[in-house]
Amino acid sequence: MLSERRLEVLRAIVQDYVGTEEPVGSKALTERHKLGVSPATVRNDMAVLEDEGFIAQPHTSAGRIPTDKGYRLFVDRLAGVKPLSAPERRAIQNFLDSAVDLDDVVGRTVRLLAQLTRQVAVVQYPSLTRSTVRHVELLSLAPARLMLVLITDTGRVEQRMIDCPVPFGDTSLADLRARLNARVVGRRFSDVPLLVQELPESFDLEDRGTVSTVLATLLETLVEETEERLMIGGTANLTRFGHDFPLTIRPVLEALEEEEQVVLLRLLGEAEDSGMTVRIGHENAHEGLNSTSVVAVGYGSGDEAVAKLGVVGPTRMDYPGTMGAVRAVARYVGQILAES
Amino acid sequence: MLSERRLEVLRAIVQDYVGTEEPVGSKALTERHKLGVSPATVRNDMAVLEDEGFIAQPHTSAGRIPTDKGYRLFVDRLAGVKPLSAPERRAIQNFLDSAVDLDDVVGRTVRLLAQLTRQVAVVQYPSLTRSTVRHVELLSLAPARLMLVLITDTGRVEQRMIDCPVPFGDTSLADLRARLNARVVGRRFSDVPLLVQELPESFDLEDRGTVSTVLATLLETLVEETEERLMIGGTANLTRFGHDFPLTIRPVLEALEEEEQVVLLRLLGEAEDSGMTVRIGHENAHEGLNSTSVVAVGYGSGDEAVAKLGVVGPTRMDYPGTMGAVRAVARYVGQILAES
DNA sequence: GCTTGGCACTCGGTGCGTAGGAGTGCCAGC
DNA sequence: GCTGGCACTCCTACGCACCGAGTGCCAAGC
């Protein structure tokens, strides 16, 4: 068990290292923090902390830097979440309030997070699996060409073109539109397949093929769009990662950009639904992110989280501040979504 | 006027420098290229080329590297556009063919360009100013709540929520929808304001307010969405920029990410509508991009370019290969858009 | 028993001088 | 106009000594 003072020493090391980006020695520590003990004592404490694996020396006779385990202890027991200042809160609210649609909300959220934390921000679009259908629209663009528009309760809109096997009359179209909406509006996406299953049978034989095609497209859209989407921002902040960043930055950029963004999605997915999740260094499954930390939290329009957002930064980050910003932004985005 | 051989020397210097990233000397040149003359002669030619400003020495008694002016001459007179190989062409077509919607087309194009050129790719969405209206849809979501959906001939879909001053009847809605579409379908965005100007007057007094609100929202959407959008990809390739890239990469990332992307839009905007535009180093107006080159070209579904795409890379880039890739991708994207 | 000051030791960073090498510019000869 | 020779420049690498920050350990003190 670590004594109170040793924890205090660890906290001081983390704070100093985060600030200066340089290994911190015993003398410097006593000068900058009121620990009430001499450097020699601190050295003894440091030796213990090092034995326990919380700090390490880059090389003999250098100062100490925190290990992932050290940051973990810091986050779990030594650091609170630093609330944002009132002006910051107001700025967030103002900025998010002026968003015009979902894309805009997500875009603004990303920019905001990146700016507040000066790190790379990642925001997941509200997930469709937990969404409900607000409206399904069918438009006739040409005699045998339809457009299907799907609107979700989170304000997301998806559209698909449909080529009909045979021309489809306007009355049939209105009929289908009405019956479709009667069945699915307000329902969860996952329930839709069952709800529309028997719909084609109630139509004339000649229209049945088209109806089936439409339904197939609808279901396909549901599946396709259930795949999560993300928005990323603030990659310019990667240059702040550290002096040795050429080596660090590469894998991170690659992870951020990688084809289907599975890495990032999994990263956010691993975060718990409620409460903030902090993954530090090697706690991240993806190798390229072994020298980064991820702070993520769920957000939603109601009690339930519909998606997640977070930031990716160097393990050497200001955890209390970052966590405060992430939490605050998530809260406000949730409010905005609830209002719309 | 430069003799044929001196141009040949310049070409050799550019090629070697692009390959090795190191200043190239007279001896190395004669060894790697069949110039048919001795190093001493090459030295004389180099002295002339330096006087003319096409090449420079990083410091006395080092090899030469091309200047922006040297690259310019190389691009204009010495280098062709390297066509892609047949397998590459097939790969492009396959990859783009499987796109499902406009977002997907643009997304795939960006990834493709980034991968082919190993540089940062920028693709502009088909511009709405030159687009025409395919359909306008109005949906009633609640008694006094409408959704406006705008569909363009390039497949782009925009939607807006509208809160009506008073509830709006279903027949009025159908009426408005029909009249609106009768007037604007097939028309250019820029013509729409005039075409709908007198529409409110033909409605009942009680509906007139709502109609005006709807039209105002429509026009607003047109204006807002006329602002160009971009997609960027391949930023991980920035790490390939050069050994001194920490200093180079920062302003570039910032330019790429900057709020409203005006820098990039202007960059692409400066490119001529037809034909490929290459901007080298200081030819770029933006300071942060002074050590990068931009290769851009317009693309479109017909003869006319509806948007542009290109790549941003170090001035030290493989111009023939990059230009070949950019041209080929633009051509195929144009085809895809024309088909859909 | 914990804390403290003292002390020897380690090791990375810096400055300097030297040697090596690549490359140049110039010149005289072909 | 091309070429080989030659002196010169200047960057880079290397070795070396020095300095300083920081450590670990120990014996003395509270």
XYZ file of C-alpha atoms (C1' of nucleotides) in Angstrom:
740
model
C 0.000 0.000 0.000
C 1.281 3.398 -0.882
C 1.345 6.074 1.741
C -0.501 9.322 1.286
C 2.711 11.174 0.580
C 3.846 8.794 -2.071
C 0.593 9.284 -3.882
C 1.190 12.991 -3.546
C 4.617 12.559 -5.088
C 3.125 10.625 -7.973
C 0.535 13.310 -8.519
C 3.264 15.949 -8.550
C 5.300 13.961 -11.043
C 2.349 13.538 -13.362
C 1.448 17.202 -13.174
C 4.974 18.399 -13.790
C 5.645 15.969 -16.570
C 2.436 16.859 -18.317
C 3.420 20.480 -18.098
C 7.081 20.336 -19.041
C 7.296 17.183 -21.107
C 10.598 16.453 -19.390
C 11.574 13.822 -16.863
C 11.194 15.284 -13.410
C 13.792 14.936 -10.675
C 13.535 14.976 -6.939
C 14.968 18.422 -6.463
C 12.725 20.104 -8.984
C 9.742 18.408 -7.364
C 10.409 19.765 -3.903
C 10.926 23.208 -5.331
C 7.680 23.316 -7.237
C 5.418 21.544 -4.793
C 4.980 21.984 -1.087
C 5.613 18.440 -0.091
C 7.178 19.375 3.210
C 10.021 16.930 2.840
C 13.518 17.017 1.423
C 14.656 15.812 -1.984
C 16.284 12.810 -0.379
C 12.986 11.638 1.024
C 11.334 12.172 -2.308
C 14.059 10.072 -3.860
C 13.220 7.240 -1.530
C 9.560 7.533 -2.412
C 10.436 7.599 -6.059
C 12.435 4.420 -5.709
C 9.368 2.740 -4.220
C 7.070 4.103 -6.917
C 9.462 2.824 -9.513
C 9.587 -0.629 -7.897
C 5.812 -0.703 -8.018
C 5.864 0.232 -11.699
C 4.176 3.607 -11.497
C 7.107 5.623 -12.794
C 10.209 4.895 -14.812
C 13.499 6.425 -15.816
C 14.176 6.939 -19.527
C 17.768 6.084 -18.642
C 19.893 5.902 -15.533
C 20.469 9.196 -13.827
C 17.593 10.965 -15.459
C 14.397 12.119 -13.837
C 11.265 9.993 -13.736
C 8.294 9.891 -16.000
C 4.964 8.249 -15.238
C 4.216 4.833 -16.740
C 0.807 3.869 -18.108
C 0.177 2.278 -14.741
C 1.116 5.536 -13.074
C -1.334 7.500 -15.183
C -3.966 4.907 -14.433
C -3.549 5.385 -10.703
C -3.534 9.126 -11.202
C -6.787 9.051 -13.124
C -8.496 6.594 -10.803
C -7.532 7.972 -7.451
C -5.659 11.221 -7.634
C -7.373 13.368 -10.212
C -10.860 14.700 -10.277
C -12.684 15.923 -13.320
C -12.010 19.595 -13.762
C -15.270 21.389 -14.503
C -15.217 23.986 -17.225
C -15.499 27.647 -16.400
C -18.825 29.385 -16.815
C -17.717 31.310 -19.914
C -16.527 28.091 -21.487
C -19.875 26.487 -20.833
C -21.704 29.387 -22.352
C -19.463 29.323 -25.391
C -20.160 25.636 -25.895
C -23.881 26.116 -25.665
C -23.916 29.074 -28.024
C -21.769 27.324 -30.535
C -23.825 24.148 -30.550
C -27.154 25.938 -30.466
C -26.614 27.466 -33.859
C -26.276 24.126 -35.635
C -28.805 23.664 -38.411
C -28.868 19.911 -38.905
C -27.369 16.704 -37.637
C -24.255 16.947 -39.774
C -23.762 20.412 -38.461
C -24.208 19.312 -34.859
C -21.645 16.567 -35.247
C -19.273 18.831 -37.162
C -19.473 21.556 -34.575
C -19.039 19.075 -31.773
C -15.857 17.753 -33.311
C -14.411 21.215 -33.780
C -15.386 22.200 -30.281
C -13.828 19.160 -28.660
C -10.656 19.533 -30.677
C -10.358 23.170 -29.733
C -11.130 22.742 -26.045
C -8.780 19.839 -25.508
C -6.252 20.732 -28.190
C -6.296 17.106 -29.159
C -7.817 14.923 -31.830
C -11.574 14.687 -31.451
C -13.756 11.776 -32.540
C -17.538 11.902 -32.582
C -19.778 9.022 -33.511
C -23.030 9.774 -35.289
C -26.079 8.802 -33.289
C -26.428 5.117 -33.863
C -29.348 3.934 -35.931
C -29.756 0.633 -34.112
C -31.177 2.435 -31.149
C -33.042 4.979 -33.207
C -36.645 4.924 -34.236
C -38.238 5.763 -37.556
C -39.746 9.214 -37.761
C -40.928 8.982 -41.335
C -40.506 7.035 -44.546
C -41.076 8.897 -47.773
C -41.451 7.567 -51.286
C -41.070 9.855 -54.270
C -41.652 9.086 -57.887
C -38.831 10.574 -59.917
C -39.650 8.863 -63.170
C -42.294 6.324 -64.198
C -40.204 3.406 -63.030
C -37.866 5.179 -60.665
C -38.494 5.832 -56.999
C -36.594 7.508 -54.266
C -36.808 6.211 -50.753
C -36.109 8.660 -47.945
C -35.743 7.496 -44.393
C -35.875 9.964 -41.531
C -34.833 9.034 -38.010
C -35.778 10.537 -34.687
C -32.239 11.836 -34.325
C -32.664 13.873 -37.484
C -30.636 11.682 -39.744
C -31.823 11.318 -43.329
C -30.884 8.513 -45.692
C -31.959 8.148 -49.268
C -31.802 5.437 -51.907
C -32.748 5.232 -55.548
C -34.963 2.348 -56.585
C -35.501 1.088 -60.107
C -38.882 -0.609 -60.303
C -39.445 -3.746 -62.342
C -42.641 -2.166 -63.765
C -44.087 1.372 -63.599
C -45.829 2.066 -60.337
C -49.023 4.107 -60.206
C -49.385 7.220 -58.106
C -52.261 5.839 -56.113
C -50.359 2.654 -55.379
C -47.450 4.791 -54.325
C -49.569 6.854 -51.936
C -51.081 3.664 -50.642
C -47.745 2.062 -49.991
C -46.413 5.204 -48.390
C -49.363 5.391 -46.026
C -49.327 1.751 -45.038
C -45.588 1.720 -44.604
C -45.636 4.713 -42.326
C -48.561 3.404 -40.356
C -46.530 0.352 -39.524
C -43.056 1.643 -38.857
C -43.250 5.207 -37.587
C -42.082 5.374 -34.018
C -40.650 1.859 -34.143
C -37.102 0.829 -33.600
C -35.043 -0.050 -36.612
C -34.497 -3.533 -35.364
C -38.246 -4.149 -35.298
C -38.911 -2.978 -38.844
C -38.195 -6.220 -40.752
C -40.902 -8.108 -38.881
C -43.405 -5.281 -39.195
C -43.272 -5.049 -42.966
C -42.944 -8.730 -43.679
C -46.467 -9.314 -44.923
C -46.998 -6.023 -46.658
C -46.520 -7.159 -50.284
C -49.341 -9.688 -49.984
C -51.913 -6.963 -49.494
C -51.124 -5.400 -52.858
C -52.293 -6.204 -56.371
C -50.293 -8.835 -58.095
C -48.770 -6.418 -60.585
C -47.518 -4.080 -57.867
C -46.224 -6.792 -55.624
C -42.826 -6.953 -57.281
C -42.249 -3.237 -56.831
C -43.390 -3.296 -53.236
C -40.994 -6.101 -52.500
C -38.178 -4.191 -54.153
C -38.945 -1.120 -52.092
C -39.054 -3.087 -48.888
C -35.843 -4.857 -49.743
C -34.150 -1.521 -50.304
C -35.527 -0.195 -47.055
C -34.212 -3.144 -45.097
C -30.904 -2.918 -46.872
C -30.614 0.748 -45.974
C -31.347 -0.067 -42.380
C -28.605 -2.639 -42.283
C -26.090 -0.568 -44.180
C -26.679 2.538 -42.193
C -26.604 0.733 -38.934
C -22.916 0.624 -39.550
C -21.577 3.416 -37.483
C -20.141 6.596 -38.881
C -17.646 8.926 -37.322
C -16.329 12.387 -37.718
C -12.761 13.270 -36.825
C -11.190 16.641 -36.273
C -8.215 18.441 -34.847
C -5.579 16.265 -36.442
C -3.356 19.333 -36.604
C -3.081 18.912 -32.861
C -1.115 15.755 -33.511
C 1.904 17.959 -34.032
C 1.692 18.811 -30.367
C 2.168 15.209 -29.381
C 5.800 15.520 -28.390
C 9.262 16.174 -29.679
C 9.707 12.677 -30.991
C 6.426 12.734 -32.806
C 7.561 11.734 -36.272
C 7.497 8.167 -35.070
C 4.440 8.570 -32.924
C 2.257 10.480 -35.307
C 2.415 8.090 -38.216
C 0.598 5.109 -36.738
C -1.920 7.394 -35.118
C -2.779 9.114 -38.380
C -3.043 5.736 -39.987
C -5.342 4.447 -37.307
C -7.503 7.526 -37.637
C -7.740 7.246 -41.374
C -7.891 3.551 -41.803
C -10.424 2.361 -44.304
C -13.573 1.501 -42.469
C -12.601 3.131 -39.230
C -13.091 -0.126 -37.403
C -10.250 0.705 -35.076
C -11.844 3.897 -33.898
C -15.286 2.400 -33.727
C -14.011 -0.418 -31.589
C -12.167 2.092 -29.485
C -15.335 3.998 -28.771
C -17.312 0.807 -28.556
C -15.176 -0.394 -25.710
C -16.135 2.632 -23.701
C -18.874 1.931 -21.249
C -22.283 3.261 -22.016
C -22.499 5.487 -19.039
C -19.654 7.109 -17.263
C -16.432 8.186 -18.788
C -13.899 5.690 -20.024
C -10.208 6.440 -20.096
C -7.875 4.081 -21.906
C -4.249 4.750 -21.318
C -1.396 3.753 -23.609
C -1.117 0.008 -23.843
C -4.621 -0.427 -22.545
C -5.639 0.356 -26.110
C -5.894 -2.804 -28.106
C -4.615 -1.189 -31.284
C -0.849 -1.138 -31.479
C -0.564 2.186 -33.246
C -2.294 3.833 -30.341
C -0.033 2.420 -27.654
C 1.411 5.786 -26.871
C -1.923 7.562 -26.821
C -4.778 7.776 -24.411
C -8.430 7.812 -25.315
C -11.057 9.582 -23.255
C -14.563 8.638 -24.326
C -18.088 8.977 -23.049
C -21.549 8.138 -24.315
C -24.062 10.824 -25.144
C -27.713 10.687 -25.936
C -30.905 12.620 -26.296
C -32.466 10.955 -23.295
C -31.232 8.742 -20.511
C -29.867 6.288 -22.988
C -26.603 6.794 -24.842
C -27.124 6.740 -28.593
C -23.502 7.205 -29.526
C -20.117 8.078 -28.159
C -17.580 10.813 -28.477
C -14.106 11.366 -27.197
C -10.601 12.525 -27.826
C -7.321 10.852 -28.643
C -4.192 12.422 -27.235
C -0.753 11.602 -25.933
C -0.671 9.572 -22.724
C 1.012 12.650 -21.397
C -2.183 14.689 -21.352
C -4.052 16.853 -18.902
C -6.549 14.235 -17.777
C -8.703 16.317 -15.442
C -9.112 19.077 -18.025
C -9.699 16.705 -20.904
C -12.239 14.692 -18.973
C -14.025 17.869 -17.978
C -14.255 19.063 -21.551
C -15.401 15.714 -22.883
C -18.065 15.372 -20.246
C -19.352 18.893 -20.735
C -19.519 18.625 -24.507
C -21.297 15.278 -24.317
C -23.870 16.765 -21.985
C -24.629 19.707 -24.236
C -24.802 17.630 -27.382
C -27.290 15.406 -25.635
C -29.413 18.439 -24.832
C -29.300 19.677 -28.403
C -30.377 16.313 -29.732
C -33.212 16.112 -27.226
C -34.525 19.493 -28.327
C -34.552 18.856 -32.037
C 17.729 29.950 -74.163
C 18.706 26.652 -72.671
C 20.241 24.023 -74.853
C 18.691 20.621 -75.198
C 21.344 19.064 -73.031
C 20.877 21.506 -70.212
C 17.186 20.700 -70.139
C 18.204 17.080 -70.033
C 20.434 17.799 -67.064
C 17.582 19.559 -65.307
C 15.299 16.634 -65.961
C 17.896 14.259 -64.543
C 18.320 16.418 -61.460
C 14.582 16.536 -60.835
C 14.211 12.810 -61.293
C 17.117 11.945 -59.037
C 16.158 14.421 -56.370
C 12.587 13.207 -56.323
C 13.874 9.693 -55.916
C 16.606 10.167 -53.358
C 15.523 13.312 -51.564
C 19.162 14.370 -51.515
C 21.007 17.093 -53.363
C 22.424 15.617 -56.519
C 25.988 16.230 -57.686
C 27.563 16.204 -61.093
C 29.323 12.902 -60.683
C 26.295 11.013 -59.484
C 24.332 12.431 -62.394
C 26.683 11.159 -65.075
C 26.750 7.777 -63.424
C 23.012 7.341 -63.282
C 22.039 8.914 -66.577
C 23.468 8.451 -70.032
C 24.189 12.061 -70.753
C 27.229 11.289 -72.880
C 29.318 13.990 -71.290
C 31.702 14.216 -68.371
C 30.969 15.517 -64.887
C 32.927 18.668 -65.644
C 30.593 19.523 -68.494
C 27.600 18.823 -66.333
C 29.072 21.158 -63.763
C 29.194 23.928 -66.311
C 25.593 23.284 -67.273
C 24.611 23.273 -63.634
C 26.274 26.634 -63.127
C 24.152 28.028 -65.949
C 20.973 26.434 -64.611
C 21.728 27.915 -61.240
C 22.295 31.360 -62.719
C 18.931 31.100 -64.410
C 17.302 30.126 -61.122
C 16.210 26.609 -61.968
C 18.321 24.883 -59.363
C 20.014 25.883 -56.131
C 22.562 24.646 -53.642
C 21.455 24.163 -50.053
C 24.979 25.351 -49.199
C 28.271 25.775 -50.951
C 29.845 22.570 -52.051
C 26.702 20.527 -51.881
C 24.756 19.058 -54.745
C 21.899 20.898 -56.421
C 18.185 20.707 -55.814
C 15.495 22.038 -58.129
C 13.836 25.345 -57.279
C 10.122 25.984 -57.733
C 11.036 27.541 -61.059
C 12.943 24.405 -61.969
C 9.962 22.198 -61.195
C 7.799 24.549 -63.196
C 9.984 24.128 -66.267
C 10.081 20.402 -65.691
C 6.309 20.161 -65.548
C 5.719 22.476 -68.485
C 8.275 21.214 -70.924
C 10.119 18.148 -69.759
C 7.595 15.808 -68.238
C 4.633 14.167 -69.799
C 1.697 12.745 -67.950
C 2.375 9.152 -67.090
C -0.662 7.059 -67.956
C -1.712 4.445 -65.465
C -1.243 0.799 -66.179
C -4.179 -1.264 -67.348
C -4.539 -3.106 -64.040
C -4.551 0.197 -62.215
C -7.293 1.492 -64.460
C -9.367 -1.589 -63.906
C -8.894 -1.317 -60.161
C -10.081 2.278 -60.197
C -13.161 1.453 -62.166
C -14.077 -1.506 -60.017
C -13.580 0.416 -56.854
C -15.655 3.384 -57.946
C -18.348 1.296 -59.560
C -19.397 -0.214 -56.287
C -20.251 3.130 -54.706
C -23.856 3.338 -53.530
C -24.467 7.059 -53.224
C -22.808 10.408 -53.721
C -21.107 10.412 -50.335
C -19.750 7.023 -51.135
C -18.487 8.117 -54.546
C -16.652 11.066 -53.067
C -15.337 9.006 -50.180
C -14.028 6.308 -52.445
C -12.490 8.856 -54.764
C -10.564 10.428 -51.932
C -9.247 7.112 -50.719
C -8.327 6.094 -54.202
C -6.432 9.269 -54.971
C -4.615 9.159 -51.675
C -3.591 5.588 -52.223
C -2.506 5.977 -55.837
C -0.447 9.099 -55.284
C 0.533 8.403 -51.693
C -0.283 11.995 -50.983
C -3.081 14.005 -49.462
C -6.207 13.898 -51.596
C -8.872 16.577 -51.786
C -12.189 16.107 -53.562
C -14.833 18.753 -53.910
C -18.475 17.691 -53.897
C -20.254 18.414 -57.146
C -21.129 22.055 -56.914
C -24.761 22.960 -56.494
C -24.520 26.248 -58.387
C -24.241 24.371 -61.606
C -26.646 21.659 -60.573
C -30.302 21.432 -61.335
C -33.212 20.449 -59.149
C -34.392 16.910 -59.558
C -37.164 17.025 -57.012
C -38.438 18.948 -54.028
C -40.376 17.039 -51.419
C -42.454 18.297 -48.527
C -43.404 16.009 -45.686
C -45.669 16.691 -42.790
C -44.075 15.381 -39.643
C -46.465 17.006 -37.204
C -49.439 19.341 -37.598
C -47.238 22.418 -37.716
C -43.956 20.818 -38.632
C -42.702 20.146 -42.141
C -39.622 18.648 -43.594
C -38.218 19.964 -46.821
C -36.112 17.600 -48.911
C -34.161 18.850 -51.889
C -32.744 16.409 -54.402
C -30.205 17.441 -57.034
C -29.353 15.913 -60.358
C -25.976 14.890 -58.960
C -27.721 12.802 -56.341
C -27.179 15.093 -53.431
C -29.954 15.323 -50.873
C -30.450 18.138 -48.403
C -33.136 18.377 -45.800
C -34.428 21.047 -43.445
C -37.012 21.179 -40.705
C -39.636 23.886 -40.913
C -41.865 25.066 -38.100
C -45.037 26.526 -39.573
C -46.712 29.593 -38.147
C -50.083 27.796 -38.368
C -51.050 24.187 -39.110
C -50.963 23.408 -42.796
C -53.561 21.137 -44.357
C -52.697 18.024 -46.298
C -54.360 19.231 -49.455
C -52.560 22.548 -49.299
C -49.355 20.637 -48.778
C -49.953 18.458 -51.821
C -50.863 21.543 -53.770
C -47.727 23.391 -52.792
C -45.602 20.369 -53.490
C -47.057 19.970 -56.964
C -46.757 23.620 -57.943
C -43.297 23.930 -56.531
C -42.061 20.939 -58.458
C -43.775 22.059 -61.632
C -41.762 25.251 -61.514
C -38.337 24.209 -60.385
C -37.683 20.653 -61.505
C -34.945 20.594 -64.100
C -34.001 24.192 -63.415
C -30.678 25.486 -62.219
C -30.364 26.493 -58.620
C -29.536 30.017 -59.550
C -32.835 30.371 -61.389
C -35.024 29.122 -58.566
C -35.501 32.390 -56.629
C -37.118 34.096 -59.596
C -39.264 31.108 -60.437
C -40.940 30.851 -57.048
C -41.239 34.531 -56.364
C -44.975 34.859 -56.961
C -46.025 31.508 -55.599
C -47.412 32.656 -52.214
C -49.923 34.969 -53.867
C -51.765 32.081 -55.455
C -52.561 30.549 -52.083
C -55.297 31.219 -49.568
C -54.559 33.968 -47.175
C -54.270 31.637 -44.218
C -51.697 29.425 -45.941
C -49.668 32.236 -47.358
C -47.493 32.605 -44.270
C -46.540 28.967 -44.303
C -45.823 28.982 -48.012
C -43.533 31.943 -47.584
C -41.738 30.217 -44.742
C -41.248 27.121 -46.850
C -39.920 29.110 -49.769
C -37.630 31.107 -47.535
C -36.208 27.881 -46.158
C -35.780 26.503 -49.644
C -33.881 29.549 -50.826
C -31.806 29.540 -47.675
C -30.902 25.919 -48.237
C -29.895 26.706 -51.789
C -27.613 29.487 -50.652
C -26.159 27.571 -47.736
C -25.545 24.483 -49.732
C -24.084 26.344 -52.631
C -21.143 26.768 -50.351
C -18.781 24.123 -51.475
C -17.958 21.068 -49.451
C -14.831 18.998 -49.562
C -13.578 15.666 -48.466
C -9.972 15.123 -47.510
C -8.028 11.927 -47.132
C -4.595 10.444 -46.910
C -3.265 12.813 -44.305
C -1.146 9.960 -42.998
C 0.893 10.471 -46.152
C 2.018 13.780 -44.731
C 4.577 11.842 -42.751
C 6.250 11.021 -46.020
C 6.855 14.670 -46.790
C 10.539 14.694 -45.945
C 13.016 14.353 -43.149
C 12.432 17.874 -41.869
C 8.705 17.471 -41.869
C 7.877 18.477 -38.314
C 8.086 22.061 -39.455
C 6.463 21.431 -42.793
C 3.608 19.288 -41.682
C 2.108 21.621 -39.139
C 0.995 24.456 -41.398
C -0.217 21.976 -43.957
C -2.398 20.128 -41.479
C -3.703 23.454 -40.290
C -4.517 24.572 -43.791
C -6.290 21.295 -44.440
C -8.348 21.504 -41.296
C -9.015 25.156 -41.075
C -12.534 25.968 -40.152
C -14.441 26.659 -43.315
C -11.881 25.200 -45.660
C -11.667 28.425 -47.590
C -7.999 27.888 -48.226
C -8.556 24.595 -49.932
C -11.601 25.772 -51.800
C -9.681 28.717 -53.145
C -6.850 26.414 -54.006
C -9.095 24.249 -56.091
C -10.991 27.253 -57.347
C -7.857 28.656 -58.850
C -7.472 25.588 -60.967
C -8.735 26.049 -64.453
C -11.987 24.400 -65.361
C -10.563 22.211 -68.019
C -7.073 20.868 -68.158
C -4.886 20.072 -65.250
C -3.492 22.789 -63.021
C -0.242 22.365 -61.161
C 0.722 24.919 -58.536
C 4.243 24.586 -57.283
C 5.548 25.816 -53.938
C 5.334 29.569 -53.742
C 2.861 29.699 -56.580
C 0.341 28.777 -53.916
C -1.138 31.880 -52.371
C -1.407 30.327 -48.932
C 1.771 30.628 -46.925
C 1.477 27.323 -45.125
C 1.502 25.563 -48.465
C 4.648 27.225 -49.766
C 6.581 24.017 -49.663
C 3.858 21.936 -51.234
C 2.541 21.479 -54.730
C -1.072 21.103 -55.691
C -2.227 19.122 -58.689
C -5.888 19.726 -59.470
C -8.323 19.084 -62.263
C -12.024 19.587 -62.864
C -14.381 16.677 -63.253
C -17.985 16.469 -64.300
C -20.761 14.271 -65.456
C -20.829 15.832 -68.896
C -18.584 18.171 -70.807
C -18.811 20.687 -68.059
C -16.802 20.467 -64.862
C -19.077 20.431 -61.823
C -16.315 20.281 -59.265
C -12.634 19.717 -58.821
C -10.344 17.249 -57.220
C -6.644 17.036 -56.639
C -3.785 16.186 -54.368
C -1.456 18.135 -52.135
C 2.095 16.896 -51.824
C 5.644 18.037 -51.335
C 7.093 20.110 -54.178
C 9.462 17.197 -54.420
C 6.871 14.884 -55.919
C 6.597 12.567 -58.889
C 4.753 14.981 -61.171
C 4.166 12.710 -64.157
C 2.806 9.904 -62.019
C 0.708 12.176 -59.852
C -0.761 13.976 -62.834
C -1.559 10.660 -64.471
C -3.376 9.406 -61.404
C -5.306 12.625 -60.891
C -6.402 12.752 -64.509
C -7.459 9.128 -64.579
C -9.442 9.336 -61.358
C -11.205 12.514 -62.487
C -12.174 10.820 -65.725
C -13.681 7.788 -64.021
C -15.528 9.802 -61.412
C -17.038 11.814 -64.238
C -18.240 8.615 -65.844
C -19.770 7.359 -62.627
C -21.629 10.606 -62.096
C -22.921 10.580 -65.657
C -24.300 7.085 -65.220
C -26.173 7.697 -62.012
C 11.989 4.181 12.174
C 11.502 7.768 9.138
C 13.950 11.793 7.510
C 17.927 14.278 6.158
C 22.424 16.006 4.347
C 26.503 14.428 2.263
C 28.917 12.174 -1.296
C 30.436 9.378 -5.020
C 28.816 7.784 -9.319
C 26.361 7.555 -13.791
C 25.181 9.216 -18.020
C 23.254 12.245 -21.466
C 24.099 16.751 -23.639
C 27.276 20.236 -25.342
C 31.272 22.251 -27.340
C 35.415 21.714 -29.923
C 38.884 20.190 -32.952
C 40.071 16.943 -36.498
C 39.633 13.911 -40.399
C 37.071 12.508 -44.342
C 34.478 13.089 -48.319
C 31.497 14.947 -51.685
C 31.098 18.561 -54.557
C 32.358 22.751 -56.662
C 34.829 26.353 -59.620
C 38.476 27.346 -62.404
C 42.001 26.595 -65.707
C 44.791 24.829 -69.144
C 44.921 21.543 -72.822
C 42.769 19.032 -76.501
C 33.078 23.387 -76.559
C 34.478 19.401 -73.888
C 37.581 17.279 -70.523
C 40.841 16.084 -66.750
C 43.265 17.979 -63.024
C 43.499 20.494 -58.874
C 42.785 23.472 -55.046
C 39.175 24.949 -52.135
C 34.888 24.893 -49.409
C 31.958 23.190 -46.254
C 29.055 19.635 -44.283
C 29.197 15.412 -41.446
C 30.975 12.157 -38.425
C 33.786 11.059 -34.760
C 36.322 11.271 -30.590
C 36.979 13.516 -26.373
C 36.604 16.217 -22.374
C 33.566 18.652 -19.485
C 29.466 19.906 -17.099
C 25.353 19.248 -14.655
C 21.261 17.015 -13.308
C 19.942 13.248 -11.027
C 20.497 9.053 -8.562
C 21.567 5.557 -4.793
C 23.495 4.764 -0.618
C 24.966 5.644 3.951
C 25.546 7.458 8.344
C 23.770 10.805 11.462
C 19.831 13.165 13.559
C 14.989 13.885 15.145
